[in-house]
Coordinates of C-alpha atoms in Angstrom, one line a residue:
X12 CA 0.1 0.0 0.1
X13 CA 1.7 3.3 -1.0
X14 CA 2.0 6.2 1.2
X15 CA 1.9 9.8 0.4
X16 CA 2.5 13.3 2.1
X17 CA 0.8 16.5 0.5
X18 CA -1.5 16.7 -2.1
X19 CA -1.5 17.6 -6.0
X20 CA -2.7 21.1 -7.0
X21 CA -2.1 23.9 -9.4
X22 CA -1.8 27.5 -8.7
X23 CA -5.0 29.5 -10.4
X24 CA -8.4 30.4 -9.9
X25 CA -9.7 28.9 -12.9
X26 CA -9.5 25.5 -15.0
X27 CA -8.2 27.4 -18.0
X28 CA -5.4 29.3 -16.0
X29 CA -4.6 25.8 -14.3
X30 CA -4.4 23.9 -17.5
X31 CA -1.9 26.6 -19.2
X32 CA 0.3 26.6 -16.0
X33 CA 0.4 22.7 -16.0
X34 CA 1.2 22.3 -19.8
X35 CA 3.3 25.7 -20.1
X36 CA 6.5 23.6 -20.4
X37 CA 5.0 22.3 -23.7
X38 CA 5.9 25.5 -25.4
X39 CA 9.4 25.2 -24.7
X40 CA 9.7 21.6 -25.6
X41 CA 8.1 22.1 -29.1
X42 CA 9.8 25.2 -29.9
X43 CA 13.0 23.5 -29.4
X44 CA 11.7 20.8 -31.6
X45 CA 10.7 23.2 -34.0
X46 CA 14.4 24.8 -34.1
X47 CA 15.8 21.3 -34.6
X48 CA 13.3 20.0 -37.4
X49 CA 13.8 23.3 -39.3
X50 CA 17.2 24.1 -39.2
X51 CA 19.1 21.2 -38.2
X52 CA 19.1 19.2 -41.3
X53 CA 19.9 22.1 -43.6
X54 CA 22.6 23.1 -40.8
X55 CA 24.3 19.7 -40.8
X56 CA 24.1 19.7 -44.8
X57 CA 25.8 22.9 -44.8
X58 CA 28.6 21.6 -42.8
X59 CA 29.2 18.9 -45.9
X60 CA 27.2 16.1 -44.6
X61 CA 25.3 14.3 -47.5
X62 CA 21.6 13.5 -47.0
X63 CA 22.5 10.0 -45.9
X64 CA 24.9 10.9 -43.5
X65 CA 22.6 13.3 -42.0
X66 CA 19.8 10.5 -41.9
X67 CA 22.0 8.5 -39.7
X68 CA 22.8 11.7 -37.4
X69 CA 18.9 11.8 -36.9
X70 CA 19.2 8.3 -35.1
X71 CA 19.7 10.5 -31.9
X72 CA 15.9 11.4 -31.8
X73 CA 15.0 7.6 -31.8
X74 CA 17.8 6.4 -29.7
X75 CA 17.4 9.1 -27.0
X76 CA 13.7 8.3 -26.9
X77 CA 14.4 4.4 -26.5
X78 CA 16.9 4.9 -23.8
X79 CA 15.9 8.0 -21.8
X80 CA 12.0 8.0 -21.6
X81 CA 11.5 4.5 -20.4
X82 CA 14.6 4.7 -17.7
X83 CA 13.5 8.2 -16.5
X84 CA 9.8 7.1 -16.2
X85 CA 10.6 4.3 -14.1
X86 CA 13.0 6.2 -11.8
X87 CA 10.6 9.0 -11.4
X88 CA 7.9 6.6 -10.7
X89 CA 9.8 5.6 -7.5
X90 CA 11.4 9.0 -6.4
X91 CA 10.9 10.1 -3.1
X92 CA 12.2 13.4 -3.6
X93 CA 10.6 16.4 -1.4
X94 CA 10.1 18.2 -4.7
X95 CA 8.0 15.5 -6.3
X96 CA 8.6 12.7 -8.8
X97 CA 8.5 14.7 -12.0
X98 CA 9.4 18.3 -11.6
X99 CA 13.1 17.8 -10.3
X100 CA 13.7 16.1 -13.8
X101 CA 12.0 18.8 -15.9
X102 CA 14.2 21.3 -14.0
X103 CA 17.5 19.6 -14.5
X104 CA 16.6 18.5 -17.9
X105 CA 15.9 21.9 -18.9
X106 CA 19.1 23.3 -18.1
X107 CA 21.0 20.6 -19.9
X108 CA 18.6 21.1 -23.1
X109 CA 19.7 25.3 -22.8
X110 CA 23.4 24.7 -22.8
X111 CA 23.1 22.2 -25.6
X112 CA 21.3 24.5 -27.7
X113 CA 23.9 27.2 -27.0
X114 CA 26.6 24.5 -28.2
X115 CA 24.7 23.7 -31.1
X116 CA 24.4 27.4 -32.4
X117 CA 27.9 28.5 -31.5
X118 CA 29.7 25.1 -32.5
X119 CA 32.1 27.0 -35.1
X120 CA 32.9 29.7 -32.5
X121 CA 33.7 26.8 -29.6
X122 CA 35.9 24.6 -32.0
X123 CA 37.9 27.8 -33.5
X124 CA 38.9 28.4 -29.8
X125 CA 40.8 25.5 -29.5
X126 CA 41.5 24.2 -32.9
X127 CA 43.3 26.3 -35.6
X128 CA 44.1 23.8 -38.5
X129 CA 41.0 24.4 -41.2
X130 CA 40.5 20.7 -42.3
X131 CA 40.8 19.7 -38.5
X132 CA 38.4 22.4 -37.4
X133 CA 35.9 21.4 -40.1
X134 CA 35.9 17.8 -38.7
X135 CA 35.8 19.0 -35.1
X136 CA 32.8 21.2 -35.9
X137 CA 30.8 18.5 -37.3
X138 CA 31.5 16.1 -34.2
X139 CA 30.7 19.0 -31.7
X140 CA 27.5 19.8 -33.6
X141 CA 26.3 16.0 -33.5
X142 CA 27.3 15.6 -30.0
X143 CA 25.3 19.0 -29.0
X144 CA 22.4 17.4 -31.1
X145 CA 22.4 14.1 -29.4
X146 CA 22.6 16.0 -25.8
X147 CA 19.8 18.1 -26.8
X148 CA 17.6 15.1 -27.9
X149 CA 18.5 13.1 -24.7
X150 CA 17.7 15.8 -22.3
X151 CA 14.6 17.0 -23.9
X152 CA 13.1 13.4 -24.0
X153 CA 13.6 13.3 -20.0
X154 CA 11.6 16.7 -19.5
X155 CA 8.9 15.3 -22.3
X156 CA 8.7 12.1 -20.3
X157 CA 7.9 13.9 -16.7
X158 CA 5.9 16.7 -18.3
X159 CA 3.5 14.1 -19.6
X160 CA 3.4 12.0 -16.5
X161 CA 3.0 15.2 -14.7
X162 CA -0.3 15.8 -16.5
X163 CA -1.4 12.0 -15.7
X164 CA -0.6 12.4 -12.1
X165 CA -2.3 15.5 -11.6
X166 CA -5.5 14.9 -13.3
X167 CA -8.3 12.4 -12.8
X168 CA -9.6 10.2 -15.6
X169 CA -12.5 12.6 -16.5
X170 CA -9.9 15.4 -17.2
X171 CA -7.4 13.1 -19.3
X172 CA -8.9 14.1 -22.6
X173 CA -8.8 17.7 -21.5
X174 CA -5.1 17.8 -20.2
X175 CA -4.0 16.1 -23.2
X176 CA -5.8 18.4 -25.4
X177 CA -4.3 21.5 -23.5
X178 CA -0.9 20.0 -23.9
X179 CA -1.5 19.9 -27.7
X180 CA -2.6 23.4 -27.9
X181 CA 0.4 24.7 -25.8
X182 CA 2.6 22.4 -27.8
X183 CA 1.3 24.2 -31.3
X184 CA 1.5 27.5 -29.8
X185 CA 5.5 26.7 -29.2
X186 CA 5.8 25.4 -32.8
X187 CA 3.8 28.7 -34.0
X188 CA 6.1 31.0 -32.0
X189 CA 9.1 29.0 -33.0
X190 CA 8.3 28.8 -36.6
X191 CA 7.3 32.4 -36.8
X192 CA 10.6 33.3 -35.5
X193 CA 12.4 31.2 -38.1
X194 CA 10.3 32.7 -40.8
X195 CA 11.4 36.5 -40.0
X196 CA 14.7 37.7 -40.4
X197 CA 16.2 38.2 -36.8
X198 CA 19.4 39.6 -37.6
X199 CA 17.4 42.7 -39.1
X200 CA 15.2 42.6 -35.8
X201 CA 17.5 42.0 -33.1
X202 CA 20.9 43.0 -34.7
X203 CA 24.0 41.0 -33.9
X204 CA 23.3 41.1 -30.2
X205 CA 22.0 37.4 -30.0
X206 CA 24.3 36.3 -32.8
X207 CA 25.3 37.0 -36.3
X208 CA 23.4 34.2 -38.0
X209 CA 19.5 33.4 -38.2
X210 CA 20.4 29.9 -36.5
X211 CA 22.5 31.2 -33.8
X212 CA 19.8 33.9 -32.6
X213 CA 17.3 30.8 -32.7
X214 CA 19.3 28.8 -30.5
X215 CA 19.6 31.4 -27.9
X216 CA 16.1 32.2 -27.7
X217 CA 14.9 28.4 -27.5
X218 CA 17.4 28.1 -24.7
X219 CA 15.9 31.1 -22.7
X220 CA 12.3 29.7 -23.7
X221 CA 12.9 26.2 -22.6
X222 CA 14.0 27.6 -19.0
X223 CA 11.3 30.1 -18.8
X224 CA 8.3 27.9 -19.6
X225 CA 10.0 25.0 -17.5
X226 CA 10.3 27.1 -14.5
X227 CA 6.6 28.3 -14.8
X228 CA 5.4 24.9 -14.7
X229 CA 7.4 23.8 -11.9
X230 CA 6.7 26.6 -9.9
X231 CA 2.8 26.2 -10.6
X232 CA 2.4 22.6 -9.9
X233 CA 2.6 20.9 -6.5
X234 CA 3.1 17.2 -6.7
X235 CA 2.3 14.8 -3.8
X236 CA 5.6 13.0 -2.3
X237 CA 5.9 9.3 -2.2
X238 CA 6.8 7.9 1.2
X239 CA 6.8 4.4 0.6
X240 CA 5.7 2.4 -2.5
X241 CA 3.1 -0.4 -2.3
X242 CA 4.3 -3.9 -3.5
X243 CA 3.2 -4.5 -7.0
X244 CA 4.4 -7.5 -9.0
X245 CA 5.1 -5.1 -12.0
X246 CA 7.9 -3.6 -10.0
X247 CA 11.2 -5.5 -10.3
X248 CA 13.6 -5.7 -7.5
X249 CA 17.6 -6.2 -7.4
X250 CA 20.0 -5.2 -9.2
X251 CA 19.2 -3.8 -12.7
X252 CA 15.7 -3.4 -11.5
X253 CA 14.9 -0.5 -13.8
X254 CA 15.5 -2.5 -16.9
X255 CA 14.0 -5.6 -15.5
X256 CA 10.6 -3.7 -14.5
X257 CA 10.6 -2.2 -18.1
X258 CA 11.0 -5.5 -19.7
X259 CA 8.4 -7.3 -17.4
X260 CA 6.0 -4.6 -17.8
X261 CA 6.7 -4.5 -21.9
X262 CA 6.0 -8.5 -21.6
X263 CA 2.6 -8.3 -19.7
X264 CA 1.0 -5.2 -21.3
X265 CA -2.6 -5.1 -21.0
X266 CA -4.3 -5.9 -24.1
X267 CA -5.8 -2.2 -24.7
X268 CA -2.6 -0.7 -24.0
X269 CA -0.6 -3.1 -26.1
X270 CA -3.2 -2.1 -28.9
X271 CA -2.7 1.5 -28.4
X272 CA 1.2 1.2 -28.5
X273 CA 1.0 -0.7 -31.7
X274 CA -1.0 1.9 -33.5
X275 CA 1.5 4.5 -32.3
X276 CA 4.3 2.2 -33.9
X277 CA 2.9 2.2 -37.3
X278 CA 1.7 5.7 -37.2
X279 CA 5.2 7.0 -36.6
X280 CA 6.8 5.2 -39.3
X281 CA 5.1 7.7 -41.5
X282 CA 5.6 10.8 -39.3
X283 CA 9.0 10.7 -38.6
X284 CA 10.4 11.5 -42.3
X285 CA 7.7 14.4 -42.5
X286 CA 8.8 15.7 -39.1
X287 CA 12.7 15.8 -39.8
X288 CA 12.5 16.6 -43.4
X289 CA 9.5 18.5 -44.1
X290 CA 11.2 22.0 -43.7
X291 CA 14.1 21.2 -46.1
X292 CA 11.8 19.6 -48.5
X293 CA 9.8 23.0 -48.9
X294 CA 13.1 24.7 -49.3
X295 CA 14.3 22.5 -52.2
X296 CA 11.0 22.9 -53.7
X297 CA 11.5 26.8 -54.1
X298 CA 15.2 26.4 -54.9
X299 CA 14.5 23.8 -57.5
X300 CA 11.5 25.1 -59.2
X301 CA 10.3 28.6 -58.0
X302 CA 13.8 30.3 -57.7
X303 CA 14.7 32.5 -60.5
X304 CA 17.6 30.9 -62.3
X305 CA 19.8 34.0 -62.3
X306 CA 19.5 34.9 -58.6
X307 CA 20.3 31.4 -57.3
X308 CA 23.4 32.8 -55.5
X309 CA 22.8 33.6 -52.0
X310 CA 24.9 34.5 -48.9
X311 CA 22.9 32.7 -46.4
X312 CA 21.3 29.3 -48.1
X313 CA 20.8 27.8 -44.8
X314 CA 19.0 31.1 -43.6
X315 CA 17.1 31.1 -46.6
X316 CA 16.0 27.4 -46.6
X317 CA 15.0 27.9 -43.0
X318 CA 13.1 31.0 -43.5
X319 CA 11.1 29.2 -46.2
X320 CA 10.6 26.0 -44.3
X321 CA 9.5 27.7 -41.4
X322 CA 7.1 29.8 -43.3
X323 CA 5.3 26.4 -44.3
X324 CA 5.5 25.2 -41.0
X325 CA 4.2 28.0 -39.1
X326 CA 0.9 27.5 -41.3
X327 CA 1.3 23.8 -40.3
X328 CA 1.4 24.7 -36.5
X329 CA -1.4 27.3 -36.8
X330 CA -3.6 24.5 -38.3
X331 CA -2.9 22.1 -35.5
X332 CA -3.2 24.8 -32.9
X333 CA -6.8 25.7 -34.4
X334 CA -7.5 21.8 -34.6
X335 CA -6.4 21.5 -30.8
X336 CA -9.0 23.9 -30.0
X337 CA -12.0 23.0 -32.1
X338 CA -11.6 19.1 -32.4
X339 CA -12.0 18.4 -28.4
X340 CA -15.4 19.8 -28.8
X341 CA -16.3 17.9 -31.9
X342 CA -15.2 14.7 -30.5
X343 CA -16.6 12.7 -27.9
X344 CA -14.1 12.1 -25.2
X345 CA -13.5 8.1 -24.3
X346 CA -14.9 8.7 -21.0
X347 CA -18.4 10.2 -22.3
X348 CA -20.2 6.8 -22.2
X349 CA -19.5 6.7 -18.3
X350 CA -19.3 10.2 -17.2
X351 CA -22.9 12.0 -17.0
X352 CA -22.2 15.7 -18.1
X353 CA -25.2 18.1 -17.1
X354 CA -25.3 21.3 -19.4
X355 CA -27.6 24.1 -18.3
X356 CA -31.0 23.5 -19.0
X357 CA -31.4 26.5 -21.5
X358 CA -28.8 24.7 -23.9
X359 CA -29.3 21.0 -23.0
X360 CA -31.4 20.3 -26.1
X361 CA -29.0 21.6 -28.3
X362 CA -26.1 20.0 -26.6
X363 CA -28.0 16.3 -26.9
X364 CA -28.6 17.2 -30.3
X365 CA -24.9 17.9 -31.1
X366 CA -23.8 14.5 -29.4
X367 CA -25.7 12.4 -31.7
X368 CA -23.4 13.7 -34.5
X369 CA -20.1 13.8 -32.8
X370 CA -17.7 11.1 -33.7
X371 CA -15.8 9.4 -31.0
X372 CA -12.1 10.1 -30.4
X373 CA -11.1 6.4 -31.8
X374 CA -13.1 6.8 -35.2
X375 CA -11.3 10.2 -35.5
X376 CA -7.9 8.9 -34.7
X377 CA -8.6 6.5 -37.3
X378 CA -9.6 9.0 -39.9
X379 CA -6.4 11.1 -39.1
X380 CA -4.1 8.4 -40.0
X381 CA -6.1 8.2 -43.6
X382 CA -6.0 12.0 -44.0
X383 CA -2.1 12.2 -43.3
X384 CA -1.7 9.1 -45.6
X385 CA -3.6 10.9 -48.5
X386 CA -1.4 13.9 -48.1
X387 CA 2.1 12.1 -48.0
X388 CA 0.9 10.0 -51.5
X389 CA 0.9 13.4 -53.1
X390 CA 4.4 14.5 -52.0
X391 CA 6.2 12.9 -55.4
X392 CA 3.9 15.1 -57.3
X393 CA 4.6 18.4 -55.8
X394 CA 6.3 20.6 -58.3
X395 CA 6.1 24.0 -56.7
X396 CA 6.6 25.9 -53.3
X397 CA 2.9 26.9 -52.8
X398 CA 1.7 22.9 -53.6
X399 CA 4.4 21.7 -51.0
X400 CA 3.3 24.3 -48.6
X401 CA -0.4 23.4 -48.9
X402 CA 0.3 19.6 -48.4
X403 CA 2.5 20.4 -45.2
X404 CA 0.0 22.9 -43.5
X405 CA -2.9 20.4 -44.3
X406 CA -1.1 17.9 -42.1
X407 CA -1.6 20.0 -39.1
X408 CA -5.1 18.3 -38.5
X409 CA -3.9 14.6 -38.4
X410 CA -0.9 15.8 -36.5
X411 CA -3.4 17.4 -33.7
X412 CA -5.0 13.9 -33.3
X413 CA -1.8 12.2 -33.4
X414 CA -0.6 14.2 -30.3
X415 CA -3.6 13.8 -28.0
X416 CA -5.1 10.9 -29.1
X417 CA -2.8 8.2 -27.8
X418 CA -1.9 10.1 -24.7
X419 CA -5.6 10.4 -23.7
X420 CA -6.4 6.8 -24.1
X421 CA -3.0 5.5 -22.4
X422 CA -4.0 8.1 -19.5
X423 CA -7.3 6.8 -19.1
X424 CA -6.1 3.4 -19.0
X425 CA -3.3 3.9 -16.8
X426 CA -5.6 5.7 -14.2
X427 CA -7.9 2.8 -14.3
X428 CA -5.1 0.3 -13.5
X429 CA -4.1 2.5 -10.6
X430 CA -7.4 2.3 -9.2
X431 CA -8.2 -1.5 -9.7
X432 CA -7.5 -2.1 -6.2
X433 CA -9.8 0.6 -4.7
X434 CA -12.9 -0.7 -3.3
X435 CA -14.4 2.8 -3.9
X436 CA -14.3 2.7 -7.4
X437 CA -17.2 1.1 -9.4
X438 CA -15.6 -1.6 -11.3
X439 CA -18.1 -1.2 -14.3
X440 CA -17.0 2.4 -15.3
X441 CA -14.1 3.3 -13.2
X442 CA -15.7 6.4 -11.3
X443 CA -14.7 7.4 -8.0
X444 CA -15.2 9.9 -5.5
X445 CA -13.7 13.4 -6.2
X446 CA -12.5 16.6 -4.5
X447 CA -11.8 19.9 -6.3
X448 CA -8.2 21.3 -6.5
X449 CA -9.1 24.5 -4.7
X450 CA -12.2 26.6 -3.8
X451 CA -14.0 28.1 -6.8
X452 CA -12.3 25.4 -9.3
X453 CA -14.1 23.3 -11.8
X454 CA -11.4 20.9 -12.1
X455 CA -12.2 17.8 -10.0
X456 CA -9.3 15.8 -8.5
X457 CA -9.9 12.4 -7.2
X458 CA -9.4 11.4 -3.4
X459 CA -5.9 10.5 -2.8
X460 CA -3.8 9.1 0.2
X461 CA -1.5 11.9 1.8
X462 CA 0.3 12.3 4.9
X463 CA -0.6 15.5 6.8
X464 CA 1.8 16.9 9.7
X465 CA 3.3 13.4 9.7
X466 CA 0.1 11.3 10.0
X467 CA 0.0 8.6 7.6
X468 CA -3.3 7.7 5.8
X469 CA -2.9 3.9 4.7
X470 CA -6.4 3.7 3.1
X471 CA -6.9 2.4 -0.5
X472 CA -4.8 3.5 -3.3
X473 CA -6.8 6.3 -5.5
X474 CA -7.1 6.1 -9.4
X475 CA -5.6 9.9 -9.5
X476 CA -2.1 8.7 -8.7
X477 CA -1.3 7.5 -11.8
X478 CA 1.5 5.6 -9.9
X479 CA 3.1 3.8 -13.0
X480 CA 2.3 6.4 -15.5
X481 CA 6.1 6.9 -15.8
X482 CA 6.8 3.5 -17.1
X483 CA 3.8 3.0 -19.2
X484 CA 4.5 6.3 -21.0
X485 CA 8.1 5.0 -21.3
X486 CA 6.9 2.1 -22.8
X487 CA 4.7 3.7 -25.4
X488 CA 7.9 5.8 -26.4
X489 CA 9.6 2.6 -27.1
X490 CA 7.0 2.1 -29.8
X491 CA 7.4 5.7 -30.9
X492 CA 11.2 5.4 -31.4
X493 CA 11.6 1.8 -32.7
X494 CA 9.7 3.1 -36.0
X495 CA 11.9 6.0 -36.0
X496 CA 14.8 3.6 -36.5
X497 CA 13.0 2.1 -39.2
X498 CA 12.2 5.4 -40.8
X499 CA 15.8 6.3 -40.4
X500 CA 17.3 3.5 -42.3
X501 CA 14.5 3.7 -44.9
X502 CA 15.4 7.0 -45.5
X503 CA 19.2 6.3 -45.7
X504 CA 18.7 3.8 -48.5
X505 CA 16.3 6.0 -50.6
X506 CA 18.9 9.2 -50.1
X507 CA 22.0 6.8 -51.3
X508 CA 20.2 5.6 -54.3
X509 CA 18.4 8.9 -55.5
X510 CA 20.7 11.9 -53.9
X511 CA 23.8 10.1 -52.7
X512 CA 26.3 13.4 -53.0
X513 CA 26.1 16.6 -51.1
X514 CA 23.2 19.2 -51.4
X515 CA 23.6 21.7 -54.2
X516 CA 21.6 24.1 -52.5
X517 CA 23.5 24.1 -49.2
X518 CA 26.9 22.6 -49.7
X519 CA 27.9 25.5 -51.6
X520 CA 31.8 25.1 -50.6
X521 CA 31.8 21.4 -52.1
X522 CA 32.8 21.1 -55.8
X523 CA 30.1 20.6 -58.4
X524 CA 31.1 17.0 -58.9
X525 CA 30.3 16.3 -55.2
X526 CA 26.7 17.6 -55.6
X527 CA 23.7 15.2 -56.2
X528 CA 21.8 15.3 -59.5
X529 CA 18.5 16.9 -58.7
X530 CA 16.9 16.4 -62.1
X531 CA 14.8 13.3 -60.9
X532 CA 12.0 13.0 -58.1
X533 CA 12.9 14.6 -54.8
X534 CA 14.4 11.7 -52.5
X535 CA 12.6 13.2 -49.3
X536 CA 9.3 13.1 -51.1
X537 CA 9.9 9.4 -51.8
X538 CA 10.4 8.7 -48.0
X539 CA 7.2 10.5 -47.2
X540 CA 5.4 8.5 -49.7
X541 CA 6.8 5.3 -48.3
X542 CA 5.5 6.6 -44.8
X543 CA 2.3 7.2 -46.1
X544 CA 1.8 3.1 -46.8
X545 CA 2.5 2.7 -42.9
X546 CA -0.2 5.2 -42.1
X547 CA -2.7 3.1 -43.8
X548 CA -1.3 0.1 -41.8
X549 CA -1.8 2.5 -38.7
X550 CA -5.5 3.1 -39.3
X551 CA -6.1 -0.5 -39.6
X552 CA -4.2 -1.4 -36.3
X553 CA -6.3 1.3 -34.5
X554 CA -9.7 0.2 -35.8
X555 CA -8.9 -3.0 -33.9
X556 CA -9.1 -1.0 -30.4
X557 CA -12.5 -1.2 -30.7
X558 CA -12.6 -4.9 -30.1
X559 CA -10.2 -4.7 -27.0

């Protein structure tokens, strides 16, 4: 039987305020990812790497997710820190992310301080850039893991979709801000104070944003402190218990959680090439089809491609942001069958009529897979910047659902598992008694065990604890990262066949004989086309959840 001290809480006088504070760190996370996705691929290409080599560097993302999130999840689940289980990781991880971003942006200056030989400096610059990228990915995955678990730990089952939707909204807002900054000429706005290139200034702003948003969430949220954990056969013991617990939990996943994980697996084979290469692809569409032949020379090709890609991704993020606000109101949440909503009598009839036509979240998730697949099937046929931008922007709709649908379903299942042993919970619908976060609040929190003034309550565990949310979200992230390895190797093969040389748009210092032939089909478009096939498979696997 687990015992705790204190109770979870969020500062703020309204549900909206508390949700914003709880999920504020998502802005910093997605801002950082936006900088990576928009500028890091062209940045690595500008250093002289080929597309095939760059795709291998991007193994950093799935590798960090595969290693960090499950381990951090298990360790945080059992943490007895007086600051809580999730916030210490968010705080420390954010500092590491900020330092790594600055090292990534100012790699050449850092190397130049120690290495004078030009050839050796170029090699060292590539090495430091890759190391900084890996450090950023590893650290931010730890922050992401605990940020998601913090939402699950703090909110009851009835608010899991609300929390997931707010995470998606704040994440979309971070993307909008990041991509919008990437689309404007920051040198003209800020001058050289933050750096003499667009990329340097973005890394400085992203580092400050990461620290600020993490600080806000850590300040606003109060976690319960774990005093002692109940005995659970899912918790491994002895040496290497973290890895043993991950493995044992992975082998004994409940059927519905396993189904959610496999849906995510197939979906991410399709999403990964789009998220990593779409910005570069849009920039290449401009350079290859829309740019006037006589003005191809540019002083900052990296900045140009980054700004063009950022413009498309700003539109994409705006669509995602709007969808994250609109779609939750149009889609029935998973708990709607068991949770009775009581709208005001004046609008009750209209609400009941609307509910008859609202699809459930599972149906919407299936449709989103198919919508994304249709968009990706069109990429090889794009022959202009405008068409490419429309495709990218349109993908904001399915991406919004891809972010909060699996999180919602998993959050509901984890809370149900945590409440299995609670005799106050109705086993037929998972309902339980609730309390409010604070006076005047309309966010209800389920009753929890707590130790006030040193007096321990040893009553039954509550379904609001999300006790194993860390390990389950870590395992879902395994199913998110494994397909990224598959997509990365697939991209490497495609690039080695279609565009084996250096980028003619970005590797301007390379000899023309080293450049790839760009007269054929775009290699990135082929990668996204192949990903569309996997998205169709994801729709089929997701449909199976209805019977689990």
